[in-house]
Tab-separated table of C-alpha atoms in Angstrom:
chain	number	residue	atom	x	y	z
A	84	MET	CA	-18.412	21.382	13.632
A	85	SER	CA	-14.795	21.921	14.672
A	86	THR	CA	-13.618	25.461	15.373
A	87	PRO	CA	-12.704	27.031	12.015
A	88	GLN	CA	-9.163	28.013	11.237
A	89	VAL	CA	-8.883	31.793	11.476
A	90	TYR	CA	-6.533	34.468	10.191
A	91	GLY	CA	-4.543	34.500	13.429
A	92	ASP	CA	-3.742	30.773	13.093
A	93	ILE	CA	-1.736	31.498	9.947
A	94	SER	CA	-0.183	34.866	10.585
A	95	PRO	CA	1.188	36.831	7.628
A	96	ARG	CA	4.947	36.955	7.135
A	97	THR	CA	5.492	40.502	8.416
A	98	ALA	CA	8.845	42.327	8.134
A	99	ALA	CA	9.848	40.019	5.269
A	100	HIS	CA	9.068	39.559	1.616
A	101	ALA	CA	6.337	36.920	1.154
A	102	VAL	CA	7.649	34.327	-1.314
A	103	VAL	CA	4.854	33.150	-3.588
A	104	LYS	CA	6.215	29.628	-4.125
A	105	MET	CA	5.436	27.468	-1.106
A	106	LEU	CA	7.863	24.989	0.487
A	107	THR	CA	7.419	21.455	-0.795
A	108	ARG	CA	6.474	18.586	1.487
A	109	GLY	CA	8.287	15.252	1.729
A	110	LEU	CA	5.840	12.643	0.460
A	111	PRO	CA	6.088	8.847	0.289
A	112	VAL	CA	5.532	7.079	-3.022
A	113	LEU	CA	2.279	5.101	-3.208
A	114	VAL	CA	2.565	1.612	-4.706
A	115	LEU	CA	0.020	-0.846	-3.262
A	116	GLU	CA	-2.709	0.005	-5.755
A	117	LYS	CA	-0.457	-1.098	-8.626
A	118	PHE	CA	-0.217	-4.753	-7.647
A	119	GLY	CA	-3.549	-5.659	-6.062
A	120	GLN	CA	-6.397	-7.264	-7.946
A	121	THR	CA	-8.932	-4.442	-8.261
A	122	TYR	CA	-12.702	-4.691	-8.193
A	123	VAL	CA	-14.659	-1.437	-8.295
A	124	MET	CA	-17.835	-1.713	-6.199
A	125	PRO	CA	-20.819	-0.064	-7.929
A	126	ASN	CA	-23.229	2.247	-6.140
A	127	ASN	CA	-26.436	1.090	-4.476
A	128	VAL	CA	-25.587	-2.580	-4.027
A	129	THR	CA	-23.946	-3.605	-0.740
A	130	LYS	CA	-20.957	-2.885	1.495
A	131	VAL	CA	-19.651	-6.455	1.177
A	132	ALA	CA	-17.616	-7.734	-1.779
A	133	LYS	CA	-17.266	-11.506	-2.157
A	134	PHE	CA	-14.411	-13.089	-4.081
A	135	ARG	CA	-14.826	-16.753	-5.053
A	136	ARG	CA	-12.190	-19.343	-5.925
A	137	TYR	CA	-12.983	-22.768	-7.356
A	138	ASN	CA	-10.462	-25.064	-5.714
A	139	ALA	CA	-8.228	-27.312	-7.801
A	140	LEU	CA	-9.349	-30.926	-8.134
A	141	PRO	CA	-7.171	-33.824	-6.949
A	142	LEU	CA	-5.424	-35.594	-9.821
A	143	ALA	CA	-7.207	-38.487	-11.484
A	144	LEU	CA	-4.396	-41.052	-11.241
A	145	THR	CA	-6.494	-44.258	-11.149
A	146	PRO	CA	-6.866	-45.986	-14.553
A	147	LEU	CA	-10.415	-46.243	-15.885
A	148	VAL	CA	-12.010	-49.679	-15.980
A	149	GLU	CA	-13.501	-50.564	-19.321
A	150	GLY	CA	-17.263	-50.058	-19.295
A	151	VAL	CA	-17.286	-48.722	-15.714
A	152	THR	CA	-18.174	-45.067	-15.049
A	153	PRO	CA	-15.873	-43.509	-12.438
A	154	ALA	CA	-17.308	-41.877	-9.327
A	155	GLY	CA	-16.466	-38.343	-10.461
A	156	LYS	CA	-15.574	-35.353	-8.301
A	157	LYS	CA	-17.429	-32.466	-6.688
A	158	ALA	CA	-16.330	-28.889	-7.234
A	159	PHE	CA	-15.543	-27.036	-4.018
A	160	VAL	CA	-15.288	-23.281	-3.653
A	161	THR	CA	-13.631	-20.863	-1.238
A	162	ASP	CA	-15.245	-17.458	-0.645
A	163	VAL	CA	-13.314	-14.447	0.649
A	164	THR	CA	-15.343	-11.420	1.760
A	165	ALA	CA	-14.344	-7.800	2.270
A	166	THR	CA	-16.467	-5.077	3.864
A	167	LEU	CA	-16.184	-1.476	2.700
A	168	GLU	CA	-15.444	1.149	5.348
A	169	GLN	CA	-15.704	4.923	5.073
A	170	TYR	CA	-12.888	7.344	5.938
A	171	GLY	CA	-12.476	11.095	5.675
A	172	ASP	CA	-11.316	14.351	7.209
A	173	PHE	CA	-11.780	18.095	6.696
A	174	ILE	CA	-10.459	21.540	7.590
A	175	PRO	CA	-12.918	24.286	8.600
A	176	TRP	CA	-11.814	27.811	7.706
A	177	SER	CA	-13.125	31.335	8.025
A	178	ASP	CA	-14.124	33.722	5.258
A	179	VAL	CA	-11.446	36.186	6.398
A	180	ILE	CA	-8.647	33.764	5.456
A	181	GLY	CA	-10.060	33.293	1.978
A	182	ASP	CA	-10.599	37.018	1.439
A	183	THR	CA	-7.435	38.547	2.877
A	184	HIS	CA	-4.554	36.118	3.387
A	185	GLU	CA	-1.429	36.479	1.247
A	186	ASP	CA	-0.992	32.691	0.839
A	187	PRO	CA	-2.958	30.712	-1.794
A	188	TYR	CA	-4.741	29.160	1.163
A	189	LEU	CA	-7.450	27.091	-0.494
A	190	GLN	CA	-5.054	25.642	-3.052
A	191	GLN	CA	-2.631	24.588	-0.325
A	192	VAL	CA	-5.402	23.141	1.839
A	193	THR	CA	-6.702	21.114	-1.102
A	194	ASP	CA	-3.201	19.778	-1.795
A	195	ILE	CA	-2.521	18.668	1.780
A	196	LEU	CA	-5.957	17.076	2.094
A	197	GLY	CA	-5.367	15.100	-1.111
A	198	GLU	CA	-1.990	13.977	0.179
A	199	GLN	CA	-3.491	13.004	3.545
A	200	ALA	CA	-6.211	10.999	1.805
A	201	ALA	CA	-3.791	9.107	-0.434
A	202	GLN	CA	-1.402	8.285	2.412
A	203	THR	CA	-4.309	7.238	4.647
A	204	VAL	CA	-5.571	4.780	2.028
A	205	GLU	CA	-2.044	3.423	1.414
A	206	THR	CA	-1.499	2.912	5.159
A	207	LEU	CA	-4.859	1.180	5.573
A	208	ARG	CA	-3.996	-1.200	2.743
A	209	TRP	CA	-0.532	-1.851	4.140
A	210	ASN	CA	-1.952	-2.672	7.572
A	211	VAL	CA	-4.191	-5.321	5.987
A	212	ILE	CA	-1.682	-7.102	3.786
A	213	LYS	CA	1.205	-7.023	6.270
A	214	ALA	CA	-0.994	-8.969	8.723
A	215	GLY	CA	-0.863	-12.162	6.650
A	216	THR	CA	-0.005	-15.404	8.424
A	217	ASN	CA	2.722	-16.583	6.014
A	218	VAL	CA	5.946	-15.322	7.610
A	219	PHE	CA	9.696	-16.046	7.400
A	220	TYR	CA	12.319	-14.656	9.788
A	221	ALA	CA	15.811	-13.468	8.904
A	222	ASN	CA	17.030	-15.490	11.875
A	223	GLY	CA	15.440	-17.459	14.688
A	224	SER	CA	11.870	-18.705	14.830
A	225	ALA	CA	9.980	-15.646	16.111
A	226	ARG	CA	9.916	-11.868	15.691
A	227	THR	CA	11.604	-11.446	19.053
A	228	ASP	CA	14.690	-13.280	17.685
A	229	VAL	CA	15.218	-11.109	14.608
A	230	ASN	CA	18.447	-9.085	14.602
A	231	THR	CA	19.971	-9.758	11.151
A	232	PRO	CA	19.278	-8.150	7.756
A	233	VAL	CA	17.705	-9.551	4.611
A	234	THR	CA	19.886	-12.024	2.704
A	235	LEU	CA	19.780	-13.963	-0.545
A	236	ASP	CA	19.207	-17.132	1.480
A	237	LEU	CA	16.087	-15.652	3.097
A	238	GLN	CA	14.782	-14.484	-0.277
A	239	ARG	CA	15.316	-17.924	-1.807
A	240	ARG	CA	13.453	-19.603	1.052
A	241	ILE	CA	10.559	-17.214	0.492
A	242	THR	CA	10.406	-17.550	-3.295
A	243	ARG	CA	10.714	-21.337	-2.997
A	244	ALA	CA	7.687	-21.359	-0.682
A	245	LEU	CA	5.717	-19.177	-3.125
A	246	LYS	CA	6.583	-21.385	-6.078
A	247	ARG	CA	5.591	-24.532	-4.152
A	248	GLN	CA	2.109	-23.010	-3.845
A	249	ASN	CA	2.015	-22.332	-7.605
A	250	ALA	CA	2.102	-18.595	-6.975
A	251	LYS	CA	2.558	-16.686	-10.219
A	252	LEU	CA	5.035	-13.939	-10.932
A	253	VAL	CA	3.446	-10.493	-11.157
A	254	THR	CA	2.949	-9.742	-14.857
A	255	THR	CA	0.426	-6.875	-14.772
A	256	GLN	CA	-0.033	-3.665	-12.839
A	257	VAL	CA	-2.859	-1.188	-12.438
A	258	ALA	CA	-2.096	1.841	-14.571
A	259	SER	CA	-1.890	5.285	-13.009
A	260	THR	CA	-5.280	6.382	-14.330
A	261	PRO	CA	-8.728	6.696	-12.702
A	262	ASN	CA	-10.039	3.726	-14.705
A	263	PHE	CA	-8.043	0.920	-13.051
A	264	ARG	CA	-6.798	-0.298	-16.428
A	265	THR	CA	-4.131	-3.008	-16.232
A	266	GLU	CA	-0.947	-3.025	-18.278
A	267	PRO	CA	1.810	-5.632	-18.687
A	268	ILE	CA	5.109	-5.463	-16.792
A	269	GLU	CA	8.279	-7.541	-16.634
A	270	ALA	CA	7.452	-10.777	-14.762
A	271	ALA	CA	8.794	-10.915	-11.185
A	272	PHE	CA	7.788	-11.255	-7.585
A	273	ILE	CA	7.399	-7.785	-6.032
A	274	ALA	CA	8.954	-7.040	-2.630
A	275	LEU	CA	7.818	-3.978	-0.651
A	276	CYS	CA	10.078	-2.609	2.080
A	277	HIS	CA	10.948	0.443	4.150
A	278	THR	CA	13.690	2.773	2.954
A	279	ASP	CA	15.876	1.723	5.932
A	280	CYS	CA	16.332	-1.700	4.270
A	281	GLU	CA	17.779	-0.261	1.061
A	282	THR	CA	21.468	-0.606	1.954
A	283	ASP	CA	21.069	-4.256	2.953
A	284	ILE	CA	19.193	-5.038	-0.268
A	285	ARG	CA	21.949	-3.415	-2.337
A	286	ASN	CA	24.484	-5.585	-0.475
A	287	MET	CA	22.679	-8.835	-1.332
A	288	ASP	CA	24.512	-11.267	-3.614
A	289	GLY	CA	23.323	-10.859	-7.194
A	290	PHE	CA	21.802	-7.399	-6.721
A	291	ILE	CA	21.108	-5.592	-10.032
A	292	ASN	CA	20.764	-1.812	-9.996
A	293	THR	CA	17.880	-0.274	-11.937
A	294	LYS	CA	20.481	1.458	-14.135
A	295	GLN	CA	21.350	-1.973	-15.542
A	296	TYR	CA	17.772	-2.918	-16.485
A	297	GLY	CA	18.207	-2.070	-20.146
A	298	THR	CA	14.774	-2.072	-21.820
A	299	VAL	CA	12.857	-2.681	-18.569
A	300	THR	CA	11.423	0.529	-17.117
A	301	PRO	CA	11.949	0.724	-13.330
A	302	TYR	CA	9.340	2.070	-10.955
A	303	GLN	CA	9.866	5.523	-9.496
A	304	ASN	CA	10.711	4.048	-6.085
A	305	GLU	CA	12.411	0.839	-7.196
A	306	ILE	CA	15.736	-0.089	-5.581
A	307	GLY	CA	16.710	-2.881	-7.948
A	308	SER	CA	16.268	-6.628	-8.357
A	309	VAL	CA	17.759	-9.840	-7.003
A	310	GLU	CA	17.089	-12.928	-9.134
A	311	ASP	CA	13.308	-12.952	-9.765
A	312	VAL	CA	12.375	-10.313	-7.139
A	313	ARG	CA	12.052	-6.555	-7.715
A	314	TYR	CA	12.364	-4.410	-4.572
A	315	LEU	CA	10.328	-1.221	-4.047
A	316	ARG	CA	10.640	1.136	-1.079
A	317	SER	CA	8.343	3.511	0.815
A	318	THR	CA	8.442	5.205	4.203
A	319	ILE	CA	4.858	4.028	4.772
A	320	PHE	CA	6.099	0.434	5.179
A	321	THR	CA	7.199	1.002	8.771
A	322	ALA	CA	8.975	-1.283	11.227
A	323	PHE	CA	7.836	-2.913	14.458
A	324	ALA	CA	9.829	-0.779	16.909
A	325	ASP	CA	12.146	-2.689	19.298
A	326	ALA	CA	10.373	-5.961	18.467
A	327	GLY	CA	13.503	-7.995	17.644
A	328	GLY	CA	16.491	-9.454	19.412
A	329	LEU	CA	19.319	-7.673	21.197
A	330	THR	CA	21.587	-5.684	18.896
A	331	SER	CA	24.349	-3.112	18.736
A	332	THR	CA	24.649	-2.909	14.937
A	333	MET	CA	21.034	-2.843	13.709
A	334	VAL	CA	18.563	0.053	13.651
A	335	SER	CA	16.833	0.246	17.026
A	336	THR	CA	14.369	2.774	18.396
A	337	THR	CA	15.756	2.588	21.933
A	338	GLY	CA	19.229	1.198	21.163
A	339	THR	CA	18.623	-2.179	22.811
A	340	ASN	CA	16.427	-4.403	20.639
A	341	ALA	CA	16.384	-4.379	16.844
A	342	ASP	CA	13.479	-2.789	15.026
A	343	VAL	CA	11.861	-5.475	12.880
A	344	TYR	CA	11.034	-4.493	9.294
A	345	PRO	CA	8.414	-6.403	7.328
A	346	ILE	CA	9.287	-7.007	3.675
A	347	LEU	CA	6.222	-8.179	1.754
A	348	TYR	CA	6.837	-10.546	-1.143
A	349	ILE	CA	3.847	-10.374	-3.474
A	350	SER	CA	2.706	-12.687	-6.254
A	351	GLN	CA	-0.050	-12.149	-8.823
A	352	ASP	CA	-3.573	-11.900	-7.313
A	353	ALA	CA	-2.328	-12.198	-3.718
A	354	TYR	CA	-4.603	-9.421	-2.467
A	355	ALA	CA	-7.466	-7.275	-3.700
A	356	ILE	CA	-8.428	-3.621	-3.460
A	357	VAL	CA	-12.103	-2.655	-3.416
A	358	PRO	CA	-12.933	1.038	-3.861
A	359	LEU	CA	-16.450	2.388	-4.273
A	360	LYS	CA	-17.340	4.009	-7.599
A	361	GLY	CA	-14.049	3.839	-9.465
A	362	LYS	CA	-12.799	7.276	-10.477
A	363	ASP	CA	-14.988	8.814	-7.749
A	364	SER	CA	-13.696	6.498	-5.029
A	365	LEU	CA	-11.977	9.458	-3.358
A	366	SER	CA	-13.695	12.845	-3.360
A	367	ILE	CA	-12.296	16.241	-2.424
A	368	MET	CA	-15.134	18.562	-1.353
A	369	ILE	CA	-14.941	22.353	-0.984
A	370	VAL	CA	-17.760	24.275	0.730
A	371	ASN	CA	-17.347	28.030	0.384
A	372	PRO	CA	-18.841	30.318	3.028
A	373	LYS	CA	-22.582	30.681	2.427
A	374	ALA	CA	-25.387	32.277	4.393
A	375	VAL	CA	-27.384	29.376	5.860
A	376	ILE	CA	-29.071	28.543	9.157
A	377	GLY	CA	-26.309	28.253	11.729
A	378	ASP	CA	-23.994	30.528	9.713
A	379	PRO	CA	-26.168	33.528	8.797
A	380	LEU	CA	-23.225	35.794	7.950
A	381	ALA	CA	-21.391	33.274	5.707
A	382	GLN	CA	-18.315	33.189	7.938
A	383	LYS	CA	-17.385	29.487	7.694
A	384	GLY	CA	-16.183	27.254	4.900
A	385	THR	CA	-14.762	23.748	4.806
A	386	ALA	CA	-12.443	21.676	2.662
A	387	GLY	CA	-12.438	17.915	3.080
A	388	TRP	CA	-12.220	14.463	1.542
A	389	LYS	CA	-14.139	11.214	1.810
A	390	THR	CA	-13.554	7.693	0.558
A	391	MET	CA	-15.066	4.238	0.937
A	392	GLN	CA	-12.671	1.358	0.432
A	393	THR	CA	-11.343	-1.930	1.702
A	394	THR	CA	-8.458	-4.332	1.107
A	395	VAL	CA	-8.413	-8.114	1.520
A	396	ILE	CA	-5.849	-10.904	1.254
A	397	LEU	CA	-7.109	-13.376	-1.350
A	398	ASN	CA	-4.576	-16.138	-0.738
A	399	ASP	CA	-2.306	-16.108	2.310
A	400	LEU	CA	0.080	-18.582	0.696
A	401	TRP	CA	0.744	-16.222	-2.221
A	402	LEU	CA	1.861	-13.387	0.060
A	403	VAL	CA	4.901	-13.763	2.336
A	404	ARG	CA	6.077	-11.398	5.053
A	405	GLY	CA	9.825	-11.558	5.583
A	406	GLU	CA	10.822	-10.042	8.926
A	407	VAL	CA	14.323	-8.560	9.019
A	408	ALA	CA	16.484	-6.039	10.818
A	409	ALA	CA	18.207	-3.117	9.076
A	410	THR	CA	21.911	-2.354	9.398
A	411	ASN	CA	22.797	0.994	10.967
């Protein structure tokens, strides 16, 4: 086991009044679970989930001949598999912290572990779906060319490509409950982007602020909409540092080449999320100090989390990555 955190690691606030209320932490908003198709893997089956699609048949455009049976068609299927992986982390702590420290230590540790777990899962999901092969560039023909921001023209090229593949507007979301219940939403393609892209999105022709939505309820982190796309932001949706073309006006990590920001344009059922055991898919576990072999004086406790999940792209053509720069 790792060395436990001890009293001296978190020294008391001597020579000053100890404020009970702790400082808040800046947290990103989590959104990917809302728009993925969700299948909850039951216990005691397998680590592999298999999604199956029966492919559309070619059109029957040849007239039938009277009295002659046509050849007929075979049904073909496409299987997409996803393998569950386990993730977790913990903090070891000493009994002295729990017994004597002025801070509500265990409560704070539980909070930061829960936040770490949620952001870890969101990042893992983002890394999967941003790796799709369907990509459009703000300018040029490769990531190394990109040094211009998102535009209405780029969005229209992307939505045209989605519609050509019969991709459907997103009409349902997973509710914010442990039961993965779906609920209806206003139909639109959903675009996910980093907060650095917000100014450029607001400058797009036809941008509608969430204040003008009327009866439509915006998401907590929604920027607004342009035509049939609703834009949501999160700091988890990070850029490819210095991956673009030369620039003096775009955000750049080193000041030479533009950082390239992926904006994911999502349609209904473009990707799937597979947690294990539904409401128990992420567990926070507290072990209080207890006299056992290896710790006879009950000096060590732990707080940790564990989850088993995976994410998979179901149809690459229903998920588009637009690669753009962001204006300084």
